[in-house]
CSV table of C-alpha atoms and ligand atoms in Angstrom, one decimal:
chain,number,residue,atom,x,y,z
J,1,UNK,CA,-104.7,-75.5,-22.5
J,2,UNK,CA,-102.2,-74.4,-19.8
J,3,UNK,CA,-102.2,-70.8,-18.9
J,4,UNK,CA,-99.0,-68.1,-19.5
J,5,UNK,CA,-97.2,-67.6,-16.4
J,6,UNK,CA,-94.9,-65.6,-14.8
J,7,UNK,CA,-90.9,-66.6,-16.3
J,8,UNK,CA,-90.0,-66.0,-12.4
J,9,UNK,CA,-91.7,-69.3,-11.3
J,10,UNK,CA,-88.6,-71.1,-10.2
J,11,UNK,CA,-89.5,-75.0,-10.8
J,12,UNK,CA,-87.5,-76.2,-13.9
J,13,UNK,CA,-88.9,-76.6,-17.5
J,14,UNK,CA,-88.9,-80.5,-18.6
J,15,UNK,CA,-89.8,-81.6,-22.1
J,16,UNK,CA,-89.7,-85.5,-23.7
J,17,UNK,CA,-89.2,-85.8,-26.9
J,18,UNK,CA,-89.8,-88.8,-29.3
J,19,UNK,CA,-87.2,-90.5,-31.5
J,20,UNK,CA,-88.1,-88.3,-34.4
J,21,UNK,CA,-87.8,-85.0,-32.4
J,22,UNK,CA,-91.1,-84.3,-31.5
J,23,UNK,CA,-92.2,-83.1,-28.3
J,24,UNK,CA,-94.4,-85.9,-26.3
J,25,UNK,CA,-94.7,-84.5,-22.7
J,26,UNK,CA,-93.8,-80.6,-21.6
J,27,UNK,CA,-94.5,-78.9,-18.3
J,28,UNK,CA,-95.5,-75.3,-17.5
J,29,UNK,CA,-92.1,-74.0,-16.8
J,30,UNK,CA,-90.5,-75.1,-20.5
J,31,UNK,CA,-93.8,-74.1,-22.3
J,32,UNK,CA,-93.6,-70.2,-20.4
J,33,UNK,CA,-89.8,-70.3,-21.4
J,34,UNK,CA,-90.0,-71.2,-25.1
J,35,UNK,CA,-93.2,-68.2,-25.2
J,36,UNK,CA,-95.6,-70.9,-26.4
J,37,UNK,CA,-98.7,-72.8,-24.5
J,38,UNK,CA,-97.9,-76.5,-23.9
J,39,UNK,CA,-100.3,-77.3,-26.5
J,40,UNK,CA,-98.6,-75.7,-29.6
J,41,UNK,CA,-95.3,-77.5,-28.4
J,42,UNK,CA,-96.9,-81.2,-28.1
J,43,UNK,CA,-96.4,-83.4,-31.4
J,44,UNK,CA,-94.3,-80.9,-32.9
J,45,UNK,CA,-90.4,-80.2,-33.2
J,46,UNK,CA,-88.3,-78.4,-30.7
J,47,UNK,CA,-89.3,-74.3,-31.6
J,48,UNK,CA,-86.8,-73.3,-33.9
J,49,UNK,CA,-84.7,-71.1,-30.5
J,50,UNK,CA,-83.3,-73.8,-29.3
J,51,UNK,CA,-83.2,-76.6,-32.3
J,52,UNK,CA,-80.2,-77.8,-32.9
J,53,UNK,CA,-78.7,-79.7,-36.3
J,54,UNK,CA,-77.1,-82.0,-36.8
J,55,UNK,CA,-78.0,-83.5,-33.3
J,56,UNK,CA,-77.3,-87.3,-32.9
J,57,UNK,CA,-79.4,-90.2,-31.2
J,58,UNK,CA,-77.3,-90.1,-28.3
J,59,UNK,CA,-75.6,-86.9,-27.9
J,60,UNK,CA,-75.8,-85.2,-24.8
J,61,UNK,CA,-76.3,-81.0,-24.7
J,62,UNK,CA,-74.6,-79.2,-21.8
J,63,UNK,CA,-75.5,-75.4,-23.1
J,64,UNK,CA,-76.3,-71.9,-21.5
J,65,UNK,CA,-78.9,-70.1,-23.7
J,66,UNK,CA,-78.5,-66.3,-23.1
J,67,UNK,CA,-81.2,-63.9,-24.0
J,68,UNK,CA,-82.4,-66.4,-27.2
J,69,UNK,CA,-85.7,-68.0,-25.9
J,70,UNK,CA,-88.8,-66.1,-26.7
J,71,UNK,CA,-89.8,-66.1,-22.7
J,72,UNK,CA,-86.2,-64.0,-22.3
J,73,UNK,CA,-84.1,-64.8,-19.3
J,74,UNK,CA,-81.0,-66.9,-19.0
J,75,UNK,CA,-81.3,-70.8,-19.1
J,76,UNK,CA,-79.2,-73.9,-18.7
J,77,UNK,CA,-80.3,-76.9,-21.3
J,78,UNK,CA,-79.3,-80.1,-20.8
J,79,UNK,CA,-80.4,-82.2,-22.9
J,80,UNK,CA,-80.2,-86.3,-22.8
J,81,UNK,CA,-81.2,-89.0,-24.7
J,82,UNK,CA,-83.1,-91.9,-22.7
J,83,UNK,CA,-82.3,-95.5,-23.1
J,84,UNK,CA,-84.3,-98.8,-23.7
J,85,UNK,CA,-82.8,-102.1,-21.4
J,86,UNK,CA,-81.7,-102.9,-25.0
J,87,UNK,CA,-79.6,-99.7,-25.3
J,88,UNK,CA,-82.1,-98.3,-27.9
J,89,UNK,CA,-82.7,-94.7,-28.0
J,90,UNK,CA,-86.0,-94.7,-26.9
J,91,UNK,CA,-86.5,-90.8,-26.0
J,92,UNK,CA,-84.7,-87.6,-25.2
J,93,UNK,CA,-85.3,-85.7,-22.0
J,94,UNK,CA,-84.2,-81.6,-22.2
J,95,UNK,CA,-84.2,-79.5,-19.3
J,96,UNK,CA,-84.4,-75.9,-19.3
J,97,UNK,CA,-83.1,-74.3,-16.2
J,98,UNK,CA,-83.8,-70.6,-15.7
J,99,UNK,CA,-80.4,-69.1,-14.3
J,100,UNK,CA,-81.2,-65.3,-15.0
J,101,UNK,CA,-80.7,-64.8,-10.6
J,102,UNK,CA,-77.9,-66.5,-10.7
J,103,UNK,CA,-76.0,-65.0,-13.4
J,104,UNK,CA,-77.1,-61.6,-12.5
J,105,UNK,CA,-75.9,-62.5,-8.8
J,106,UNK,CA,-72.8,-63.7,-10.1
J,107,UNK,CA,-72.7,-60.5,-12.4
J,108,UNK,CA,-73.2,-58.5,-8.9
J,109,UNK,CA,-70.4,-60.4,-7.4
J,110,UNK,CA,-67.5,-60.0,-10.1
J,111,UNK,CA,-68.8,-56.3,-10.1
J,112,UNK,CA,-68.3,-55.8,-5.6
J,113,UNK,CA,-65.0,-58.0,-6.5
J,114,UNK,CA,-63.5,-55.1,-8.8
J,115,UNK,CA,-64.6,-52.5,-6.1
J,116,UNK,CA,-63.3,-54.6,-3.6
J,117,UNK,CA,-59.8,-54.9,-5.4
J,118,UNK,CA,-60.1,-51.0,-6.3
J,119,UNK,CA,-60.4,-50.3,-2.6
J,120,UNK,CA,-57.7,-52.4,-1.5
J,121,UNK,CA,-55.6,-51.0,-4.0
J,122,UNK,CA,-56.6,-47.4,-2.5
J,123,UNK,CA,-55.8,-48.9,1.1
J,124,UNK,CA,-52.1,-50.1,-0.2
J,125,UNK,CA,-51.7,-46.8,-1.8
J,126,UNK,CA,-52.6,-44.7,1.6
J,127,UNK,CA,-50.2,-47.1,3.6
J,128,UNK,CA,-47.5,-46.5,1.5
J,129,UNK,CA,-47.9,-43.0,1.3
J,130,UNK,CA,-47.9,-43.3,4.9
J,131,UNK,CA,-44.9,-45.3,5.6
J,132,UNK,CA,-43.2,-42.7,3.2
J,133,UNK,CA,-44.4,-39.7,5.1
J,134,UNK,CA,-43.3,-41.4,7.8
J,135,UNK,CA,-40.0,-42.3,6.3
J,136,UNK,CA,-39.7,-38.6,5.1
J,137,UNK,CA,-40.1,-37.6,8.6
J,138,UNK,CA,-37.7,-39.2,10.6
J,139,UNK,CA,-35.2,-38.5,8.2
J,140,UNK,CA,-36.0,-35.0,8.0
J,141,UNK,CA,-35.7,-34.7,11.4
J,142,UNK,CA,-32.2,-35.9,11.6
J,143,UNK,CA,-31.0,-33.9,8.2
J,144,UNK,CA,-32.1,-30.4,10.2
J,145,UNK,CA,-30.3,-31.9,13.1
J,146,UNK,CA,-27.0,-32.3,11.3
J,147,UNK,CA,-27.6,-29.9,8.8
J,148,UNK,CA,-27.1,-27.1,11.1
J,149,UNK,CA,-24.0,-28.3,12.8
J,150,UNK,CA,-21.8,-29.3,9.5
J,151,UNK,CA,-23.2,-26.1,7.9
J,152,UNK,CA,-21.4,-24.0,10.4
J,153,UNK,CA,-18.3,-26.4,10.4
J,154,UNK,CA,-18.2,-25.8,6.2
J,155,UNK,CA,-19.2,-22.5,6.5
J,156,UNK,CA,-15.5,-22.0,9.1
J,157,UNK,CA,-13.6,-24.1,6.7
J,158,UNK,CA,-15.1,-22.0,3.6
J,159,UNK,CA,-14.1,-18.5,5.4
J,160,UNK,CA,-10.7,-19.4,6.3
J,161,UNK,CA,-9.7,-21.3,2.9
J,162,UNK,CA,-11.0,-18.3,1.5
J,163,UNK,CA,-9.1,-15.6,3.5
J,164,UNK,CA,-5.9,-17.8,3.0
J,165,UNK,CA,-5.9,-18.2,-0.5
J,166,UNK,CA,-6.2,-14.1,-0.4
J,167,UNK,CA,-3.0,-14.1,1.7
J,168,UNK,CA,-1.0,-16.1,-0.3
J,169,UNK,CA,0.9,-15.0,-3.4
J,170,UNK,CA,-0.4,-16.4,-7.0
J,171,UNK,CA,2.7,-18.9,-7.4
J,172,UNK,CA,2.1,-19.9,-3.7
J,173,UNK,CA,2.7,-23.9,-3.1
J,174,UNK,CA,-0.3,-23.9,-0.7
J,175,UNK,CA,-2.8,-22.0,-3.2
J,176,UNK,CA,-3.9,-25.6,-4.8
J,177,UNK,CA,-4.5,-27.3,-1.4
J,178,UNK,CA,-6.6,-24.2,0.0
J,179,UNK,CA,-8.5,-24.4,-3.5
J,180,UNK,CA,-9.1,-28.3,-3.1
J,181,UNK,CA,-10.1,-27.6,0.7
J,182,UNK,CA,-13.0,-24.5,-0.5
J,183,UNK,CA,-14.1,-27.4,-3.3
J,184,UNK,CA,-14.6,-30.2,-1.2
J,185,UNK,CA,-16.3,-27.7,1.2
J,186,UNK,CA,-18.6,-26.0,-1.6
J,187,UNK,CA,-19.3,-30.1,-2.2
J,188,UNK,CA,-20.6,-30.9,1.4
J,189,UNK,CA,-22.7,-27.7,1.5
J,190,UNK,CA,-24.3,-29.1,-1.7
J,191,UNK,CA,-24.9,-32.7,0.0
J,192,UNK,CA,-26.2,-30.4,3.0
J,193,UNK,CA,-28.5,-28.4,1.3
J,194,UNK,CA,-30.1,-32.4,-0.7
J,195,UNK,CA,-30.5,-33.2,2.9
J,196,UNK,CA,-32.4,-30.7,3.7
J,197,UNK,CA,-34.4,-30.7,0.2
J,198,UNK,CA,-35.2,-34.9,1.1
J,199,UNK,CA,-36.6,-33.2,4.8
J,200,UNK,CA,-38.4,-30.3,3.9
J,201,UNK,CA,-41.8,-30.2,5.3
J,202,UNK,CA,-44.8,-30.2,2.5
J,203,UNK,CA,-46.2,-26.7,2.1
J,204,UNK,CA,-48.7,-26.8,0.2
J,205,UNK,CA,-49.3,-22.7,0.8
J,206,UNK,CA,-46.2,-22.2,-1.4
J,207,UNK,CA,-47.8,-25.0,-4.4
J,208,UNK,CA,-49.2,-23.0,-7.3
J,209,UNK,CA,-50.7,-24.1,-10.7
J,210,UNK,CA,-48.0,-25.5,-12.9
J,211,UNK,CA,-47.3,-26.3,-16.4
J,212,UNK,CA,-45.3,-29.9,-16.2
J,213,UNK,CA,-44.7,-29.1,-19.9
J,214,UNK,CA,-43.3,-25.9,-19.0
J,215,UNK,CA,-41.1,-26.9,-16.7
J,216,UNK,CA,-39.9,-30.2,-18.8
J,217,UNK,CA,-39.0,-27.0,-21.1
J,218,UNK,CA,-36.9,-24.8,-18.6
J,219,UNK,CA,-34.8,-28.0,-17.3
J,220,UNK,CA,-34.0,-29.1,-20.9
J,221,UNK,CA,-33.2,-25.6,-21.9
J,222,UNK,CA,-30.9,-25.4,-18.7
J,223,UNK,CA,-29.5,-29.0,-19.0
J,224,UNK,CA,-28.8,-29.2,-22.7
J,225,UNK,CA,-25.9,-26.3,-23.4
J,226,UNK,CA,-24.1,-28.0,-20.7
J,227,UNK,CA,-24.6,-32.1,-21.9
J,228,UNK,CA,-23.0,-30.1,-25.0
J,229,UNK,CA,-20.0,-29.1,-23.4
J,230,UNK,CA,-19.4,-31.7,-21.9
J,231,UNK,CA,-20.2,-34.6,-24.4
J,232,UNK,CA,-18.5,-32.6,-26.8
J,233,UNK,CA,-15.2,-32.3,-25.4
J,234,UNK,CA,-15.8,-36.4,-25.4
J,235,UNK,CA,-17.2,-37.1,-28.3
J,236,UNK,CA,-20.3,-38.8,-26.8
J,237,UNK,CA,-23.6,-37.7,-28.5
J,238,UNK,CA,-27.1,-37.8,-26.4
J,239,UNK,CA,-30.1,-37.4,-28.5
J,240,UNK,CA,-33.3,-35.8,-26.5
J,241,UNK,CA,-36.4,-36.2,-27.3
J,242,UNK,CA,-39.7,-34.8,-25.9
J,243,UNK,CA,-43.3,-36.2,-26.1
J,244,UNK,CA,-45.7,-33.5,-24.3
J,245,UNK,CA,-49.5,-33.7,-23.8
J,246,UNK,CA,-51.2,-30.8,-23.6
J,247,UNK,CA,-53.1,-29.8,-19.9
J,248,UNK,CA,-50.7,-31.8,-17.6
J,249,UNK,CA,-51.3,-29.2,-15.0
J,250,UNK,CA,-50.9,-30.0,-11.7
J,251,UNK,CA,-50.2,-28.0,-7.9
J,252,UNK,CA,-47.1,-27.7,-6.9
J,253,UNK,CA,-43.8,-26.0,-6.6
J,254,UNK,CA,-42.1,-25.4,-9.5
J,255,UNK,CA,-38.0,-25.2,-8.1
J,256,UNK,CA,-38.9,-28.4,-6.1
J,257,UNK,CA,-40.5,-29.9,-9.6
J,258,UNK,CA,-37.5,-28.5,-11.7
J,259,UNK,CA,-34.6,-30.4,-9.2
J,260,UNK,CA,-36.5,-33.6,-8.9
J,261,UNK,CA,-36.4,-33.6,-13.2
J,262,UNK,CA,-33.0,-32.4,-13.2
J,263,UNK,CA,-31.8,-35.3,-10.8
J,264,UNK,CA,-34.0,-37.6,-13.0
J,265,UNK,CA,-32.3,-36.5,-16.3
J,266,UNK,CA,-28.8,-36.3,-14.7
J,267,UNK,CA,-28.8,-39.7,-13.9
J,268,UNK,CA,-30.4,-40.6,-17.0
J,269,UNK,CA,-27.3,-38.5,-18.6
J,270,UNK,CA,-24.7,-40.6,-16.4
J,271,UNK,CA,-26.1,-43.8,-17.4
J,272,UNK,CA,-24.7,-43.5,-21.0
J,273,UNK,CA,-21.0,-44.0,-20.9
J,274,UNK,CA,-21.1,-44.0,-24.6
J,275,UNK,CA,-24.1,-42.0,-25.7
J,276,UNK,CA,-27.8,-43.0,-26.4
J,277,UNK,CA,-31.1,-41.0,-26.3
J,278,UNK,CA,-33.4,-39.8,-23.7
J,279,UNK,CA,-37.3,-39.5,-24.1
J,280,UNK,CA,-39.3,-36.9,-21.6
J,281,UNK,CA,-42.7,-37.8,-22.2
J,282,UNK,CA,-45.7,-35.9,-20.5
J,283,UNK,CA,-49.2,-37.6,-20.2
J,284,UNK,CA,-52.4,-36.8,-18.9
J,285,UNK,CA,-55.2,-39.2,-17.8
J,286,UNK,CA,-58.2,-39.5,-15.3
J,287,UNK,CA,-56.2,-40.5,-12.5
J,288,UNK,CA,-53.4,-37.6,-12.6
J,289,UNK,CA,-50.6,-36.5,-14.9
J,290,UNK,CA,-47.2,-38.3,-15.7
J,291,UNK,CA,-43.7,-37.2,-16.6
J,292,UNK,CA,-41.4,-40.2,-17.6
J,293,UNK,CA,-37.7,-40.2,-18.3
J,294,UNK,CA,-36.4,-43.3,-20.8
J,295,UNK,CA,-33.3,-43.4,-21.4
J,296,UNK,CA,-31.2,-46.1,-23.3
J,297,UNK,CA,-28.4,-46.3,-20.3
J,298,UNK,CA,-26.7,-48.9,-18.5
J,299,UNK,CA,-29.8,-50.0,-16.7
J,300,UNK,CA,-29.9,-51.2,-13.3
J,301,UNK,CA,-29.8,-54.6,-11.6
J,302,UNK,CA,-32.3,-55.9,-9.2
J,303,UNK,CA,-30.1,-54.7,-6.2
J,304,UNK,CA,-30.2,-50.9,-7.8
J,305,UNK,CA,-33.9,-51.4,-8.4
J,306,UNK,CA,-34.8,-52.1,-5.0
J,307,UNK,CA,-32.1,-49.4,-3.4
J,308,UNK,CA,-32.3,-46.7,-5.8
J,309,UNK,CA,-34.2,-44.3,-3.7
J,310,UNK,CA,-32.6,-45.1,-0.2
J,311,UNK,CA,-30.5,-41.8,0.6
J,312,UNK,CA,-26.9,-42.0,0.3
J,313,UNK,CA,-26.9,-45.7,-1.8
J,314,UNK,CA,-24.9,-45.0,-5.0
J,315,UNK,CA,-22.5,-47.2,-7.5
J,316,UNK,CA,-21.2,-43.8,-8.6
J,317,UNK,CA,-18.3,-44.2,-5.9
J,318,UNK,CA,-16.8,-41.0,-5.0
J,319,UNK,CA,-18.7,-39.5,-7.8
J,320,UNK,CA,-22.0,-39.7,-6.0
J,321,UNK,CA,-23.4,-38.7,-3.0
J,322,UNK,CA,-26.7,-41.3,-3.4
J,323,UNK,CA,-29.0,-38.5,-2.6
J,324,UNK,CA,-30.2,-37.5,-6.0
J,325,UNK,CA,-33.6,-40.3,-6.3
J,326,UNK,CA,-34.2,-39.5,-2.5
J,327,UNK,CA,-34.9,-36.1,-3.3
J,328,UNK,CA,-37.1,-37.3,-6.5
J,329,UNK,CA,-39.1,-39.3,-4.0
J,330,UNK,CA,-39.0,-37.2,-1.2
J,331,UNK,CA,-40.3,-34.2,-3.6
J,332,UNK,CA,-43.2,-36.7,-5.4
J,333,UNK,CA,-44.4,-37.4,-1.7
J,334,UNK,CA,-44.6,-33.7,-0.7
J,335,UNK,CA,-46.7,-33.2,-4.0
J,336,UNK,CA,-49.4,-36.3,-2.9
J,337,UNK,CA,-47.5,-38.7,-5.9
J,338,UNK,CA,-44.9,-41.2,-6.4
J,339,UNK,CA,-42.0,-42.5,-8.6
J,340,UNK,CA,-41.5,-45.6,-10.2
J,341,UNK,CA,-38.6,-47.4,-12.3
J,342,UNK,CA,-39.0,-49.4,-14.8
J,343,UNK,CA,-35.1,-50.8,-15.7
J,344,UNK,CA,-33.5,-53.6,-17.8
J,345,UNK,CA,-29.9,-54.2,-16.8
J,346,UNK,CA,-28.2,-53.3,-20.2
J,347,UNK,CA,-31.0,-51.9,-21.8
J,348,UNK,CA,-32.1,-48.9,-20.2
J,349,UNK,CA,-34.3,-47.4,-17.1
J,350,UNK,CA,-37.1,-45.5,-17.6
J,351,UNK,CA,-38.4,-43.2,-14.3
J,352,UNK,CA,-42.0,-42.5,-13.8
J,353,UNK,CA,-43.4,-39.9,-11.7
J,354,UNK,CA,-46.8,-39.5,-11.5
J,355,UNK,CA,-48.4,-36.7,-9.7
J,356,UNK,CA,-52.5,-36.0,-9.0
J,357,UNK,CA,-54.1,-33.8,-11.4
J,358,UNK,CA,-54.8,-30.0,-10.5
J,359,UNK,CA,-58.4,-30.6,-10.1
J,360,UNK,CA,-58.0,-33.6,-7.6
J,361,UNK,CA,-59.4,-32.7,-4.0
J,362,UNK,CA,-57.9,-35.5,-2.3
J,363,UNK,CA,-56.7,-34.2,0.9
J,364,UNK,CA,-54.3,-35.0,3.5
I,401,LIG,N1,-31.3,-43.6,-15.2
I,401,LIG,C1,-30.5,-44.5,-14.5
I,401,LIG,N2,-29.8,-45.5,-15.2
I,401,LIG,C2,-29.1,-46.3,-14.5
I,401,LIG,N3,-28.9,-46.3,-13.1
I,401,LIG,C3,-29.5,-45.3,-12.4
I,401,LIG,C4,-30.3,-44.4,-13.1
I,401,LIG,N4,-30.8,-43.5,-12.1
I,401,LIG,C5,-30.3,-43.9,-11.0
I,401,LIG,N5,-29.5,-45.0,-11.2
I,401,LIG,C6,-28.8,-45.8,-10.1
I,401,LIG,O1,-29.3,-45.4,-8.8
I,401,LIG,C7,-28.2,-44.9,-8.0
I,401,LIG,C8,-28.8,-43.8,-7.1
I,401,LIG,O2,-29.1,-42.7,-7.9
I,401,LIG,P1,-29.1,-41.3,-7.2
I,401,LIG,O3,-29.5,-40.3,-8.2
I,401,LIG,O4,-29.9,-41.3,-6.0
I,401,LIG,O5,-27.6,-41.1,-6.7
I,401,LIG,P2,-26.3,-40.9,-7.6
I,401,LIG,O6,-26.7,-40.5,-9.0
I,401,LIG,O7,-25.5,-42.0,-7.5
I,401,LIG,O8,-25.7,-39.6,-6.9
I,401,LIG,P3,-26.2,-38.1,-6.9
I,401,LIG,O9,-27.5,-38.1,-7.6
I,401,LIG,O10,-26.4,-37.8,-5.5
I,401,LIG,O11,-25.1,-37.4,-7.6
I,401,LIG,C9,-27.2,-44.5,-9.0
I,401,LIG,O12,-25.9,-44.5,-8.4
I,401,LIG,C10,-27.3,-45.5,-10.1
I,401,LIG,O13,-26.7,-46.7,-9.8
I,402,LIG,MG1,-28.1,-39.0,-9.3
């Protein structure tokens, strides 16, 4: 009687059976893999692991057996019947290959795949961030350049529209010219002062801990009473809704987090000529914490999609100076996240920004 051996030998097992099922010739290998010696297996049935009824005269096996046999491991059975020159069935061959290495190889592989993938994904992520910095930068650069020399130009125009409107008389002709002239320059120190907000540097010694709930609570509170006034002189209704998570805490600085939600909201506001709902929902997961703004707006075609947070692109005409998204994305840079849209032309946009959590260490 053959002795027990190791399941790691690597030849395969082989066993012939007879036309009535019974096992006629086995080797080692098939005998260590079924858990029996090769004399229990010889003159009886298959062992009742890998049995298999209703099996035909000629039907052909193609199988992987995991974990089943009593000798553990992972096999592949084929199983064949053999012919006669007549074309009788005259036996059956089964083979028992033990693929345990392979499968835990290929196991290995999937598993260095999704690493793989995860660290490419981490590479893509950095050399966004990057180009964005970079983007930031330059533009940065030339806001402080021009943002000093119009600011002294509006702040000229400013003073003298100012010290002529206190020269003229009530009824004065001139007096609504002069006041368009301080509007329109109150306007471009606005635009100015975006410029400068899309620019700023990061400062991370002015970031503190900060409430995302909270501050979803101080724009609504600010926003709301004047959506009011304004949708009720027009009739248009705008339902809000909020969805908040507890502990979405993250660093940062809470006037630059307050404007890039207020931008976010405003546009979600302008998007509904006739009215809809907003939902600000706050969520919290391992990766960081995210505030999103859906609203059921105009949406935006592909072109917006793609151009939304280029400063100065807007299809608000006069109306818009194009820098409100810059400053959403400027602001999610400076704070180590991003901003996404999600829109349906007709159906609504829905403005992601997701920021890392207070307890990530991830450094410049
Ligand atoms: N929630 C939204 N729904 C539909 N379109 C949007 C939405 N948010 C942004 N957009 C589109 O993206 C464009 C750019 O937005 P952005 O806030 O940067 O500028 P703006 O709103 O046009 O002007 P500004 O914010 O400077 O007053 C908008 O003109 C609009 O077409
Ligand atoms: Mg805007």
């Amino acid at each position: 009687m053959a002795e027990f051996q190791s399941i790691h030998s690597p030849e395969r097992g082989v066993l012939l059976l007879d036309t009535h099922g019974r096992v006629t010739f086995a080797n080692i290998r098939a005998a260590e893999a079924l858990g029996v010696f090769v004399g229990d297996l010889l003159g009886s049935p298959l062992p009742d692991a890998i049995r298999r009824h209703p099996v035909t005269d000629d039907e052909v096996i193609d199988e992987v057996i995991d974990g089943k046999l009593p000798g553990g491991g992972v096999f592949h059975r084929y199983s064949t019947p053999l012919y006669t020159a007549e074309g009788q069935v005259a036996s059956r061959v089964e083979i028992l290959s033990d693929i345990t290495a392979r499968r835990e190889l290929e196991k290995e592989i999937s598993e260095r795949n999704i690493e793989l993938a995860d660290l490419n994904q981490q590479l893509k992520d950095a050399q966004e961030q990057l180009i964005a910095s970079e983007r930031l930068r330059a533009l940065g650069e030339m806001a402080a350049g021009v943002a000093h020399d119009i600011n002294n130009v509006l702040g000229i125009i400013l003073g003298n529209a100012q010290l002529a409107k206190r020269k003229l008389d009530a009824d004065h002709p001139a007096l609504e010219s002069i006041q368009a002239l301080e509007l329109a320059a109150r306007d471009g120190a606005e635009t100015v002062r975006r410029l400068r907000e899309i620019g700023k540097p990061i400062d991370p010694g002015s970031y503190t801990q900060i409430d995302l709930n909270a501050i979803v609570d101080d724009v609504v509170k600010a926003a709301i009473p004047a959506w009011r006034e304004q949708t009720e002189a027009s009739e248009v209704s705008i339902k809000v809704d909020t969805d908040l998570s507890a502990d979405c805490i993250v660093l940062g600085n809470a006037v630059e987090l307050r404007e890039a939600l207020a931008n976010i909201l405003l546009n979600a506001v302008q998007s509904m000529d006739s009215g809809g709902s907003i939902r600000i929902r706050t969520r919290r997961d391992n990766f960081g914490v995210e505030l999103q703004v859906t609203d059921s707006g105009s949406g935006m075609t592909a072109e917006t999609q793609s151009r939304v947070f280029d400063p100065f692109f807007t299809t608000r005409g006069a109306e818009g100076t194009g820098l409100g998204m810059s400053v959403v994305d400027a602001i999610a840079i400076r704070h180590r996240g991003r901003v996404t849209i999600d829109s349906e032309e007709g159906r609504g946009t829905s403005v992601t920004l997701r920021l890392p959590d207070v307890s990530c260490t991830c450094s410049d």
